[in-house]
PDB file of N, CA and C in Angstrom:
ATOM      1  N   MET A   1       1.083  -0.963   0.028  1.00 70.00           N
ATOM      2  CA  MET A   1      -0.185   0.264   0.047  1.00 70.00           C
ATOM      3  C   MET A   1       1.051   1.377   0.291  1.00 70.00           C
ATOM      4  N   ASN A   2       0.670   2.256  -0.547  1.00 90.00           N
ATOM      5  CA  ASN A   2       1.042   3.594  -1.087  1.00 90.00           C
ATOM      6  C   ASN A   2       0.388   4.292   0.158  1.00 90.00           C
ATOM      7  N   PHE A   3       1.715   4.341   1.158  1.00 95.00           N
ATOM      8  CA  PHE A   3       1.060   5.473   1.675  1.00 95.00           C
ATOM      9  C   PHE A   3       1.131   7.189   1.998  1.00 95.00           C
ATOM     10  N   GLU A   4       1.964   7.544   0.983  1.00 95.00           N
ATOM     11  CA  GLU A   4       1.137   9.249   0.004  1.00 95.00           C
ATOM     12  C   GLU A   4      -0.008   8.953  -0.004  1.00 95.00           C
ATOM     13  N   LYS A   5      -0.833   7.649  -0.327  1.00 96.00           N
ATOM     14  CA  LYS A   5      -2.342   8.044  -0.882  1.00 96.00           C
ATOM     15  C   LYS A   5      -2.963   8.070   0.531  1.00 96.00           C
ATOM     16  N   LEU A   6      -2.714   7.555   0.947  1.00 97.00           N
ATOM     17  CA  LEU A   6      -3.380   7.592   2.223  1.00 97.00           C
ATOM     18  C   LEU A   6      -3.461   9.050   2.912  1.00 97.00           C
ATOM     19  N   GLU A   7      -4.950   9.257   2.874  1.00 97.00           N
ATOM     20  CA  GLU A   7      -5.476  10.252   4.015  1.00 97.00           C
ATOM     21  C   GLU A   7      -5.028  10.796   5.412  1.00 97.00           C
ATOM     22  N   VAL A   8      -4.791   9.815   5.877  1.00 98.00           N
ATOM     23  CA  VAL A   8      -4.181  10.439   7.595  1.00 98.00           C
ATOM     24  C   VAL A   8      -3.309  10.363   7.214  1.00 98.00           C
ATOM     25  N   TRP A   9      -2.141   9.696   6.200  1.00 98.00           N
ATOM     26  CA  TRP A   9      -1.023  10.227   5.850  1.00 98.00           C
ATOM     27  C   TRP A   9      -0.882  11.872   5.604  1.00 98.00           C
ATOM     28  N   LYS A  10      -1.449  12.219   4.825  1.00 98.00           N
ATOM     29  CA  LYS A  10      -1.083  13.449   4.340  1.00 98.00           C
ATOM     30  C   LYS A  10      -2.058  14.740   5.363  1.00 98.00           C
ATOM     31  N   ARG A  11      -3.006  14.204   5.498  1.00 98.00           N
ATOM     32  CA  ARG A  11      -3.764  14.869   7.291  1.00 98.00           C
ATOM     33  C   ARG A  11      -2.267  14.847   7.883  1.00 98.00           C
ATOM     34  N   SER A  12      -1.896  14.247   8.251  1.00 98.00           N
ATOM     35  CA  SER A  12      -0.569  13.994   9.428  1.00 98.00           C
ATOM     36  C   SER A  12       0.432  14.845   9.252  1.00 98.00           C
ATOM     37  N   ALA A  13       0.680  15.149   8.173  1.00 98.00           N
ATOM     38  CA  ALA A  13       2.037  15.769   7.328  1.00 98.00           C
ATOM     39  C   ALA A  13       1.192  17.244   7.473  1.00 98.00           C
ATOM     40  N   ARG A  14       0.508  17.422   7.073  1.00 98.00           N
ATOM     41  CA  ARG A  14       0.263  19.241   7.563  1.00 98.00           C
ATOM     42  C   ARG A  14       0.047  19.400   8.313  1.00 98.00           C
ATOM     43  N   LEU A  15      -0.957  18.497   9.495  1.00 98.00           N
ATOM     44  CA  LEU A  15      -0.347  18.785  11.019  1.00 98.00           C
ATOM     45  C   LEU A  15       0.893  18.931  11.480  1.00 98.00           C
ATOM     46  N   SER A  16       1.367  17.948  11.553  1.00 98.00           N
ATOM     47  CA  SER A  16       3.048  18.159  11.438  1.00 98.00           C
ATOM     48  C   SER A  16       3.380  19.743  11.021  1.00 98.00           C
ATOM     49  N   ALA A  17       3.515  20.586   9.877  1.00 98.00           N
ATOM     50  CA  ALA A  17       3.998  21.704   8.962  1.00 98.00           C
ATOM     51  C   ALA A  17       3.114  22.165   9.865  1.00 98.00           C
ATOM     52  N   ASP A  18       1.959  22.291  10.203  1.00 98.00           N
ATOM     53  CA  ASP A  18       1.569  23.476  10.605  1.00 98.00           C
ATOM     54  C   ASP A  18       1.705  23.507  11.827  1.00 98.00           C
ATOM     55  N   ILE A  19       2.370  22.851  13.004  1.00 98.00           N
ATOM     56  CA  ILE A  19       2.708  22.891  13.999  1.00 98.00           C
ATOM     57  C   ILE A  19       3.837  23.582  14.095  1.00 98.00           C
ATOM     58  N   TYR A  20       5.168  23.057  13.381  1.00 97.00           N
ATOM     59  CA  TYR A  20       6.488  23.479  12.861  1.00 97.00           C
ATOM     60  C   TYR A  20       6.170  25.168  12.441  1.00 97.00           C
ATOM     61  N   ILE A  21       4.836  25.379  12.239  1.00 97.00           N
ATOM     62  CA  ILE A  21       4.880  26.911  11.184  1.00 97.00           C
ATOM     63  C   ILE A  21       5.001  27.632  12.219  1.00 97.00           C
ATOM     64  N   HIS A  22       3.528  27.186  13.500  1.00 96.00           N
ATOM     65  CA  HIS A  22       3.524  27.875  14.056  1.00 96.00           C
ATOM     66  C   HIS A  22       3.830  27.997  15.405  1.00 96.00           C
ATOM     67  N   THR A  23       4.681  27.140  15.754  1.00 96.00           N
ATOM     68  CA  THR A  23       5.444  27.378  16.817  1.00 96.00           C
ATOM     69  C   THR A  23       6.998  27.941  16.529  1.00 96.00           C
ATOM     70  N   LYS A  24       6.941  28.519  15.219  1.00 95.00           N
ATOM     71  CA  LYS A  24       8.657  28.862  15.488  1.00 95.00           C
ATOM     72  C   LYS A  24       9.011  30.348  16.703  1.00 95.00           C
ATOM     73  N   GLN A  25       7.831  31.066  16.757  1.00 94.00           N
ATOM     74  CA  GLN A  25       7.947  32.413  18.211  1.00 94.00           C
ATOM     75  C   GLN A  25       8.180  31.390  19.728  1.00 94.00           C
ATOM     76  N   ILE A  26       8.082  30.218  19.754  1.00 95.00           N
ATOM     77  CA  ILE A  26       7.914  30.197  21.023  1.00 95.00           C
ATOM     78  C   ILE A  26       9.411  29.737  21.672  1.00 95.00           C
ATOM     79  N   LYS A  27      10.206  30.786  22.861  1.00 95.00           N
ATOM     80  CA  LYS A  27      11.342  30.988  23.138  1.00 95.00           C
ATOM     81  C   LYS A  27      11.636  29.443  23.676  1.00 95.00           C
ATOM     82  N   ASP A  28      10.748  28.484  24.636  1.00 96.00           N
ATOM     83  CA  ASP A  28      11.032  27.400  25.657  1.00 96.00           C
ATOM     84  C   ASP A  28      11.171  26.144  23.953  1.00 96.00           C
ATOM     85  N   TYR A  29      12.603  26.136  24.312  1.00 96.00           N
ATOM     86  CA  TYR A  29      12.756  25.669  22.794  1.00 96.00           C
ATOM     87  C   TYR A  29      12.666  23.707  23.476  1.00 96.00           C
ATOM     88  N   GLY A  30      12.966  23.240  24.230  1.00 97.00           N
ATOM     89  CA  GLY A  30      12.717  22.660  25.006  1.00 97.00           C
ATOM     90  C   GLY A  30      11.002  22.260  24.516  1.00 97.00           C
ATOM     91  N   PHE A  31       9.876  22.804  24.997  1.00 97.00           N
ATOM     92  CA  PHE A  31       8.781  22.223  24.741  1.00 97.00           C
ATOM     93  C   PHE A  31       8.606  22.581  23.240  1.00 97.00           C
ATOM     94  N   ARG A  32       9.092  23.320  22.351  1.00 97.00           N
ATOM     95  CA  ARG A  32       8.529  23.111  20.745  1.00 97.00           C
ATOM     96  C   ARG A  32       9.380  21.859  20.125  1.00 97.00           C
ATOM     97  N   ASP A  33      10.424  21.234  20.668  1.00 97.00           N
ATOM     98  CA  ASP A  33      11.284  20.562  19.901  1.00 97.00           C
ATOM     99  C   ASP A  33      10.282  19.072  20.640  1.00 97.00           C
ATOM    100  N   GLN A  34       9.892  19.181  21.977  1.00 97.00           N
ATOM    101  CA  GLN A  34       9.059  18.026  22.185  1.00 97.00           C
ATOM    102  C   GLN A  34       7.600  18.163  21.491  1.00 97.00           C
ATOM    103  N   LEU A  35       7.309  18.357  21.020  1.00 98.00           N
ATOM    104  CA  LEU A  35       5.921  19.120  20.633  1.00 98.00           C
ATOM    105  C   LEU A  35       6.132  18.827  18.683  1.00 98.00           C
ATOM    106  N   THR A  36       7.122  19.168  18.351  1.00 98.00           N
ATOM    107  CA  THR A  36       7.220  19.493  16.979  1.00 98.00           C
ATOM    108  C   THR A  36       7.186  17.549  16.749  1.00 98.00           C
ATOM    109  N   ARG A  37       8.191  17.319  17.830  1.00 98.00           N
ATOM    110  CA  ARG A  37       9.042  15.819  17.607  1.00 98.00           C
ATOM    111  C   ARG A  37       7.890  15.128  17.329  1.00 98.00           C
ATOM    112  N   SER A  38       6.526  15.409  18.346  1.00 98.00           N
ATOM    113  CA  SER A  38       5.310  14.687  18.076  1.00 98.00           C
ATOM    114  C   SER A  38       4.979  14.340  17.168  1.00 98.00           C
ATOM    115  N   GLY A  39       4.840  15.267  16.591  1.00 97.00           N
ATOM    116  CA  GLY A  39       3.450  15.932  15.197  1.00 97.00           C
ATOM    117  C   GLY A  39       4.590  15.039  14.281  1.00 97.00           C
ATOM    118  N   LEU A  40       5.621  15.595  14.215  1.00 98.00           N
ATOM    119  CA  LEU A  40       6.449  14.488  12.863  1.00 98.00           C
ATOM    120  C   LEU A  40       6.182  13.187  12.953  1.00 98.00           C
ATOM    121  N   SER A  41       6.745  12.630  14.391  1.00 98.00           N
ATOM    122  CA  SER A  41       6.474  11.011  14.409  1.00 98.00           C
ATOM    123  C   SER A  41       5.533  10.514  14.000  1.00 98.00           C
ATOM    124  N   VAL A  42       4.412  11.536  13.840  1.00 98.00           N
ATOM    125  CA  VAL A  42       2.882  10.376  13.037  1.00 98.00           C
ATOM    126  C   VAL A  42       2.797  10.249  11.398  1.00 98.00           C
ATOM    127  N   PRO A  43       3.445  11.122  10.917  1.00 98.00           N
ATOM    128  CA  PRO A  43       3.071  10.644   9.717  1.00 98.00           C
ATOM    129  C   PRO A  43       4.464  10.351   9.062  1.00 98.00           C
ATOM    130  N   SER A  44       5.035  10.068  10.153  1.00 98.00           N
ATOM    131  CA  SER A  44       6.717   8.712   9.370  1.00 98.00           C
ATOM    132  C   SER A  44       6.898   8.173  10.098  1.00 98.00           C
ATOM    133  N   ASN A  45       5.275   8.068  11.406  1.00 98.00           N
ATOM    134  CA  ASN A  45       5.393   6.156  11.604  1.00 98.00           C
ATOM    135  C   ASN A  45       4.545   5.175  10.897  1.00 98.00           C
ATOM    136  N   ILE A  46       3.770   5.948  10.172  1.00 98.00           N
ATOM    137  CA  ILE A  46       2.903   6.119   8.600  1.00 98.00           C
ATOM    138  C   ILE A  46       3.466   4.863   8.384  1.00 98.00           C
ATOM    139  N   ALA A  47       4.338   6.334   7.317  1.00 97.00           N
ATOM    140  CA  ALA A  47       4.910   5.825   6.320  1.00 97.00           C
ATOM    141  C   ALA A  47       5.716   4.628   6.604  1.00 97.00           C
ATOM    142  N   GLU A  48       6.795   4.263   7.534  1.00 97.00           N
ATOM    143  CA  GLU A  48       7.563   2.982   7.975  1.00 97.00           C
ATOM    144  C   GLU A  48       6.583   1.610   7.863  1.00 97.00           C
ATOM    145  N   GLY A  49       5.623   2.273   8.391  1.00 96.00           N
ATOM    146  CA  GLY A  49       4.578   1.033   8.769  1.00 96.00           C
ATOM    147  C   GLY A  49       3.801   0.231   7.475  1.00 96.00           C
ATOM    148  N   MET A  50       3.447   1.478   6.475  1.00 96.00           N
ATOM    149  CA  MET A  50       3.117   1.111   5.213  1.00 96.00           C
ATOM    150  C   MET A  50       3.587   0.553   4.529  1.00 96.00           C
ATOM    151  N   SER A  51       5.291   1.006   4.536  1.00 95.00           N
ATOM    152  CA  SER A  51       6.401  -0.072   3.991  1.00 95.00           C
ATOM    153  C   SER A  51       7.128  -1.000   4.340  1.00 95.00           C
ATOM    154  N   ARG A  52       6.046  -1.500   5.280  1.00 94.00           N
ATOM    155  CA  ARG A  52       6.801  -2.852   6.036  1.00 94.00           C
ATOM    156  C   ARG A  52       5.473  -3.948   5.344  1.00 94.00           C
ATOM    157  N   ASP A  53       6.368  -5.548   5.019  1.00 93.00           N
ATOM    158  CA  ASP A  53       5.794  -6.427   4.110  1.00 93.00           C
ATOM    159  C   ASP A  53       4.538  -7.025   5.325  1.00 93.00           C
ATOM    160  N   SER A  54       4.194  -7.004   6.239  1.00 93.00           N
ATOM    161  CA  SER A  54       3.124  -7.590   7.296  1.00 93.00           C
ATOM    162  C   SER A  54       2.712  -7.188   7.864  1.00 93.00           C
ATOM    163  N   ASN A  55       0.966  -7.709   8.001  1.00 94.00           N
ATOM    164  CA  ASN A  55       0.240  -6.520   8.788  1.00 94.00           C
ATOM    165  C   ASN A  55       0.373  -6.359  10.102  1.00 94.00           C
ATOM    166  N   LYS A  56       1.637  -7.243  10.669  1.00 95.00           N
ATOM    167  CA  LYS A  56       1.346  -7.117  12.183  1.00 95.00           C
ATOM    168  C   LYS A  56       2.464  -6.226  12.364  1.00 95.00           C
ATOM    169  N   GLU A  57       3.839  -6.016  11.498  1.00 96.00           N
ATOM    170  CA  GLU A  57       4.022  -4.625  11.988  1.00 96.00           C
ATOM    171  C   GLU A  57       3.637  -3.344  11.332  1.00 96.00           C
ATOM    172  N   LYS A  58       2.874  -3.408  10.231  1.00 96.00           N
ATOM    173  CA  LYS A  58       1.874  -2.377  10.068  1.00 96.00           C
ATOM    174  C   LYS A  58       1.180  -1.780  10.975  1.00 96.00           C
ATOM    175  N   LYS A  59       1.196  -2.625  11.501  1.00 96.00           N
ATOM    176  CA  LYS A  59       0.058  -2.878  12.914  1.00 96.00           C
ATOM    177  C   LYS A  59       0.569  -2.012  14.182  1.00 96.00           C
ATOM    178  N   ARG A  60       1.599  -2.120  14.460  1.00 97.00           N
ATOM    179  CA  ARG A  60       2.441  -1.963  15.253  1.00 97.00           C
ATOM    180  C   ARG A  60       3.296  -0.704  14.805  1.00 97.00           C
ATOM    181  N   PHE A  61       3.361  -0.179  13.629  1.00 97.00           N
ATOM    182  CA  PHE A  61       3.568   1.086  13.359  1.00 97.00           C
ATOM    183  C   PHE A  61       2.618   2.601  13.708  1.00 97.00           C
ATOM    184  N   LEU A  62       1.367   1.836  13.154  1.00 97.00           N
ATOM    185  CA  LEU A  62       0.095   2.494  13.309  1.00 97.00           C
ATOM    186  C   LEU A  62       0.067   2.869  14.971  1.00 97.00           C
ATOM    187  N   ASP A  63       0.404   1.768  16.423  1.00 97.00           N
ATOM    188  CA  ASP A  63      -0.049   2.157  17.283  1.00 97.00           C
ATOM    189  C   ASP A  63       1.101   3.107  17.652  1.00 97.00           C
ATOM    190  N   ILE A  64       2.330   3.431  17.425  1.00 98.00           N
ATOM    191  CA  ILE A  64       3.168   4.158  17.080  1.00 98.00           C
ATOM    192  C   ILE A  64       2.518   5.612  17.233  1.00 98.00           C
ATOM    193  N   ALA A  65       2.274   5.565  16.310  1.00 98.00           N
ATOM    194  CA  ALA A  65       1.637   6.988  15.423  1.00 98.00           C
ATOM    195  C   ALA A  65       0.794   7.425  16.214  1.00 98.00           C
ATOM    196  N   ARG A  66      -0.687   6.220  16.297  1.00 97.00           N
ATOM    197  CA  ARG A  66      -1.155   7.088  17.990  1.00 97.00           C
ATOM    198  C   ARG A  66      -1.091   7.178  19.112  1.00 97.00           C
ATOM    199  N   SER A  67       0.107   6.700  19.331  1.00 98.00           N
ATOM    200  CA  SER A  67       0.835   6.934  20.402  1.00 98.00           C
ATOM    201  C   SER A  67       1.080   8.242  20.522  1.00 98.00           C
ATOM    202  N   SER A  68       1.957   8.479  18.968  1.00 98.00           N
ATOM    203  CA  SER A  68       2.646   9.878  18.856  1.00 98.00           C
ATOM    204  C   SER A  68       1.662  10.708  18.824  1.00 98.00           C
ATOM    205  N   LEU A  69       0.863  10.724  18.384  1.00 97.00           N
ATOM    206  CA  LEU A  69      -0.897  12.078  18.617  1.00 97.00           C
ATOM    207  C   LEU A  69      -1.118  11.734  19.908  1.00 97.00           C
ATOM    208  N   SER A  70      -1.248  10.802  20.951  1.00 97.00           N
ATOM    209  CA  SER A  70      -2.025  11.587  22.409  1.00 97.00           C
ATOM    210  C   SER A  70      -0.752  11.869  23.210  1.00 97.00           C
ATOM    211  N   GLU A  71       0.844  12.076  22.678  1.00 98.00           N
ATOM    212  CA  GLU A  71       1.682  12.762  23.089  1.00 98.00           C
ATOM    213  C   GLU A  71       1.615  14.226  22.827  1.00 98.00           C
ATOM    214  N   ALA A  72       0.985  14.639  21.500  1.00 98.00           N
ATOM    215  CA  ALA A  72       1.082  15.771  20.489  1.00 98.00           C
ATOM    216  C   ALA A  72      -0.184  16.339  21.496  1.00 98.00           C
ATOM    217  N   ARG A  73      -1.079  15.798  21.916  1.00 98.00           N
ATOM    218  CA  ARG A  73      -2.463  16.495  22.208  1.00 98.00           C
ATOM    219  C   ARG A  73      -1.756  16.640  23.550  1.00 98.00           C
ATOM    220  N   THR A  74      -1.722  15.561  24.203  1.00 98.00           N
ATOM    221  CA  THR A  74      -1.086  16.316  25.514  1.00 98.00           C
ATOM    222  C   THR A  74      -0.415  17.336  25.720  1.00 98.00           C
ATOM    223  N   GLN A  75       0.574  17.758  24.554  1.00 98.00           N
ATOM    224  CA  GLN A  75       1.601  18.809  24.909  1.00 98.00           C
ATOM    225  C   GLN A  75       1.067  20.313  24.381  1.00 98.00           C
ATOM    226  N   ILE A  76      -0.466  20.162  23.266  1.00 98.00           N
ATOM    227  CA  ILE A  76      -1.676  20.978  22.922  1.00 98.00           C
ATOM    228  C   ILE A  76      -1.887  21.573  24.368  1.00 98.00           C
ATOM    229  N   TYR A  77      -2.665  20.480  25.058  1.00 98.00           N
ATOM    230  CA  TYR A  77      -3.296  21.265  25.849  1.00 98.00           C
ATOM    231  C   TYR A  77      -2.334  21.564  26.698  1.00 98.00           C
ATOM    232  N   ILE A  78      -1.582  21.531  27.086  1.00 98.00           N
ATOM    233  CA  ILE A  78      -0.538  22.384  28.725  1.00 98.00           C
ATOM    234  C   ILE A  78      -0.314  23.841  27.859  1.00 98.00           C
ATOM    235  N   GLY A  79       0.589  23.116  26.416  1.00 98.00           N
ATOM    236  CA  GLY A  79       0.215  24.489  25.379  1.00 98.00           C
ATOM    237  C   GLY A  79      -0.531  26.385  25.768  1.00 98.00           C
ATOM    238  N   ILE A  80      -1.589  25.203  25.293  1.00 98.00           N
ATOM    239  CA  ILE A  80      -2.591  25.955  25.446  1.00 98.00           C
ATOM    240  C   ILE A  80      -2.821  26.599  26.936  1.00 98.00           C
ATOM    241  N   GLU A  81      -2.818  25.926  27.789  1.00 98.00           N
ATOM    242  CA  GLU A  81      -3.210  26.251  29.344  1.00 98.00           C
ATOM    243  C   GLU A  81      -1.334  27.481  29.381  1.00 98.00           C
ATOM    244  N   ILE A  82      -0.123  27.191  29.395  1.00 97.00           N
ATOM    245  CA  ILE A  82       0.946  28.218  29.363  1.00 97.00           C
ATOM    246  C   ILE A  82       0.853  29.236  28.523  1.00 97.00           C
ATOM    247  N   GLU A  83      -0.320  29.676  27.644  1.00 97.00           N
ATOM    248  CA  GLU A  83      -0.484  30.635  26.346  1.00 97.00           C
ATOM    249  C   GLU A  83       0.591  30.438  25.302  1.00 97.00           C
ATOM    250  N   PHE A  84       1.223  28.937  25.201  1.00 97.00           N
ATOM    251  CA  PHE A  84       2.476  29.112  24.211  1.00 97.00           C
ATOM    252  C   PHE A  84       1.685  29.086  22.938  1.00 97.00           C
ATOM    253  N   ILE A  85       0.357  28.629  22.764  1.00 97.00           N
ATOM    254  CA  ILE A  85      -0.443  28.336  21.570  1.00 97.00           C
ATOM    255  C   ILE A  85      -1.878  28.895  21.361  1.00 97.00           C
ATOM    256  N   ASN A  86      -1.862  29.389  21.085  1.00 96.00           N
ATOM    257  CA  ASN A  86      -3.091  30.282  20.520  1.00 96.00           C
ATOM    258  C   ASN A  86      -4.220  29.091  20.536  1.00 96.00           C
ATOM    259  N   LYS A  87      -5.456  29.785  21.359  1.00 97.00           N
ATOM    260  CA  LYS A  87      -6.463  28.654  21.721  1.00 97.00           C
ATOM    261  C   LYS A  87      -7.426  28.042  21.015  1.00 97.00           C
ATOM    262  N   GLU A  88      -7.548  29.194  19.761  1.00 98.00           N
ATOM    263  CA  GLU A  88      -8.408  28.635  18.558  1.00 98.00           C
ATOM    264  C   GLU A  88      -7.605  27.663  17.459  1.00 98.00           C
ATOM    265  N   ARG A  89      -6.599  28.151  17.769  1.00 98.00           N
ATOM    266  CA  ARG A  89      -5.748  27.000  16.477  1.00 98.00           C
ATOM    267  C   ARG A  89      -5.185  25.794  17.481  1.00 98.00           C
ATOM    268  N   GLY A  90      -5.335  25.745  18.859  1.00 98.00           N
ATOM    269  CA  GLY A  90      -5.099  24.967  19.369  1.00 98.00           C
ATOM    270  C   GLY A  90      -5.711  23.843  19.146  1.00 98.00           C
ATOM    271  N   CYS A  91      -7.327  24.179  19.530  1.00 98.00           N
ATOM    272  CA  CYS A  91      -8.714  23.716  19.623  1.00 98.00           C
ATOM    273  C   CYS A  91      -9.376  22.827  18.270  1.00 98.00           C
ATOM    274  N   SER A  92      -8.112  23.557  17.409  1.00 98.00           N
ATOM    275  CA  SER A  92      -8.034  22.686  15.710  1.00 98.00           C
ATOM    276  C   SER A  92      -7.370  21.541  16.224  1.00 98.00           C
ATOM    277  N   TRP A  93      -5.374  21.697  16.385  1.00 98.00           N
ATOM    278  CA  TRP A  93      -5.249  21.294  16.271  1.00 98.00           C
ATOM    279  C   TRP A  93      -5.489  19.444  17.384  1.00 98.00           C
ATOM    280  N   LEU A  94      -6.071  19.767  17.984  1.00 98.00           N
ATOM    281  CA  LEU A  94      -7.047  18.642  19.137  1.00 98.00           C
ATOM    282  C   LEU A  94      -7.976  18.258  18.776  1.00 98.00           C
ATOM    283  N   GLN A  95      -8.886  18.832  17.427  1.00 98.00           N
ATOM    284  CA  GLN A  95      -9.616  18.417  17.067  1.00 98.00           C
ATOM    285  C   GLN A  95      -9.094  17.162  15.599  1.00 98.00           C
ATOM    286  N   GLU A  96      -8.389  17.922  15.208  1.00 98.00           N
ATOM    287  CA  GLU A  96      -7.671  17.065  14.329  1.00 98.00           C
ATOM    288  C   GLU A  96      -6.603  15.869  14.071  1.00 98.00           C
ATOM    289  N   THR A  97      -6.390  15.731  16.111  1.00 98.00           N
ATOM    290  CA  THR A  97      -5.420  14.756  16.586  1.00 98.00           C
ATOM    291  C   THR A  97      -6.769  14.065  16.629  1.00 98.00           C
ATOM    292  N   LYS A  98      -7.406  14.535  17.138  1.00 97.00           N
ATOM    293  CA  LYS A  98      -8.873  13.082  17.168  1.00 97.00           C
ATOM    294  C   LYS A  98      -9.370  12.608  16.076  1.00 97.00           C
ATOM    295  N   GLU A  99      -9.462  13.381  15.506  1.00 98.00           N
ATOM    296  CA  GLU A  99      -9.903  12.314  13.886  1.00 98.00           C
ATOM    297  C   GLU A  99      -9.368  11.276  13.159  1.00 98.00           C
ATOM    298  N   LEU A 100      -7.277  12.212  13.269  1.00 98.00           N
ATOM    299  CA  LEU A 100      -6.372  11.122  13.241  1.00 98.00           C
ATOM    300  C   LEU A 100      -6.327   9.823  13.784  1.00 98.00           C
ATOM    301  N   SER A 101      -6.740  10.282  15.116  1.00 97.00           N
ATOM    302  CA  SER A 101      -6.261   8.510  15.815  1.00 97.00           C
ATOM    303  C   SER A 101      -7.479   8.150  15.244  1.00 97.00           C
ATOM    304  N   ALA A 102      -8.756   8.815  14.931  1.00 98.00           N
ATOM    305  CA  ALA A 102     -10.193   7.448  14.281  1.00 98.00           C
ATOM    306  C   ALA A 102      -9.443   6.442  13.552  1.00 98.00           C
ATOM    307  N   MET A 103      -9.279   7.847  12.358  1.00 98.00           N
ATOM    308  CA  MET A 103      -8.679   7.228  10.787  1.00 98.00           C
ATOM    309  C   MET A 103      -7.644   6.367  11.265  1.00 98.00           C
ATOM    310  N   LEU A 104      -6.681   6.654  12.316  1.00 97.00           N
ATOM    311  CA  LEU A 104      -5.575   5.041  12.378  1.00 97.00           C
ATOM    312  C   LEU A 104      -6.463   4.084  13.152  1.00 97.00           C
ATOM    313  N   ASN A 105      -7.108   4.159  14.002  1.00 96.00           N
ATOM    314  CA  ASN A 105      -7.563   3.125  14.416  1.00 96.00           C
ATOM    315  C   ASN A 105      -8.477   1.738  13.182  1.00 96.00           C
ATOM    316  N   SER A 106      -9.536   3.017  12.355  1.00 96.00           N
ATOM    317  CA  SER A 106     -10.186   2.191  10.753  1.00 96.00           C
ATOM    318  C   SER A 106      -8.662   1.632  10.268  1.00 96.00           C
ATOM    319  N   LEU A 107      -7.962   2.324   9.990  1.00 96.00           N
ATOM    320  CA  LEU A 107      -6.905   1.794   8.785  1.00 96.00           C
ATOM    321  C   LEU A 107      -6.751   0.174   9.958  1.00 96.00           C
ATOM    322  N   LYS A 108      -5.581   0.076  11.151  1.00 95.00           N
ATOM    323  CA  LYS A 108      -5.590  -1.081  11.696  1.00 95.00           C
ATOM    324  C   LYS A 108      -6.631  -1.603  11.658  1.00 95.00           C
ATOM    325  N   ASN A 109      -7.748  -1.626  12.069  1.00 94.00           N
ATOM    326  CA  ASN A 109      -8.715  -2.628  11.646  1.00 94.00           C
ATOM    327  C   ASN A 109      -8.621  -3.381  10.647  1.00 94.00           C
ATOM    328  N   LYS A 110      -8.765  -2.644   9.449  1.00 93.00           N
ATOM    329  CA  LYS A 110      -9.082  -2.866   8.080  1.00 93.00           C
ATOM    330  C   LYS A 110      -7.562  -3.846   8.405  1.00 93.00           C
ATOM    331  N   LEU A 111      -6.590  -3.727   8.257  1.00 91.00           N
ATOM    332  CA  LEU A 111      -5.162  -4.457   8.382  1.00 91.00           C
ATOM    333  C   LEU A 111      -5.198  -5.961   8.672  1.00 91.00           C
ATOM    334  N   SER A 112      -6.408  -5.722  10.792  1.00 87.00           N
ATOM    335  CA  SER A 112      -6.710  -7.038  11.034  1.00 87.00           C
ATOM    336  C   SER A 112      -7.872  -7.758   9.813  1.00 87.00           C
ATOM    337  N   CYS A 113      -8.580  -7.090   9.186  1.00 85.00           N
ATOM    338  CA  CYS A 113      -9.339  -7.871   8.545  1.00 85.00           C
ATOM    339  C   CYS A 113      -8.718  -9.039   7.217  1.00 85.00           C
ATOM    340  N   ASN A 114      -7.611  -8.163   6.642  1.00 70.00           N
ATOM    341  CA  ASN A 114      -7.299  -9.086   5.814  1.00 70.00           C
ATOM    342  C   ASN A 114      -6.138 -10.193   6.108  1.00 70.00           C
ATOM    343  N   ASN A 115      -5.958 -10.630   7.608  1.00 60.00           N
ATOM    344  CA  ASN A 115      -4.931 -11.431   7.914  1.00 60.00           C
ATOM    345  C   ASN A 115      -5.531 -13.015   7.325  1.00 60.00           C
TER     346      ASN A 115
END
């Protein structure tokens, strides 16, 4: 399966890019680095997983991607609370992480049915 055709990969890559763009001004480099790294991990793990041969391996990488989404979501909540992230933008990112997580679950379930 070509990961570049997956909507979940496209949307997670856009989210990652958006996080990079809109966190440039954050002076707390540790916070910014952690958030951008967790965001970048999502499309990267989708790509790596979908390039694997077995469905078991694919599902493992999708689990990692979903875990990275949860990590990013936590950091976004904190970023909003400490006013590093604009509330409106942060809420949009939170919604996107929830939708992406559901998409990853759906993809993982499809892989389970193909065993």
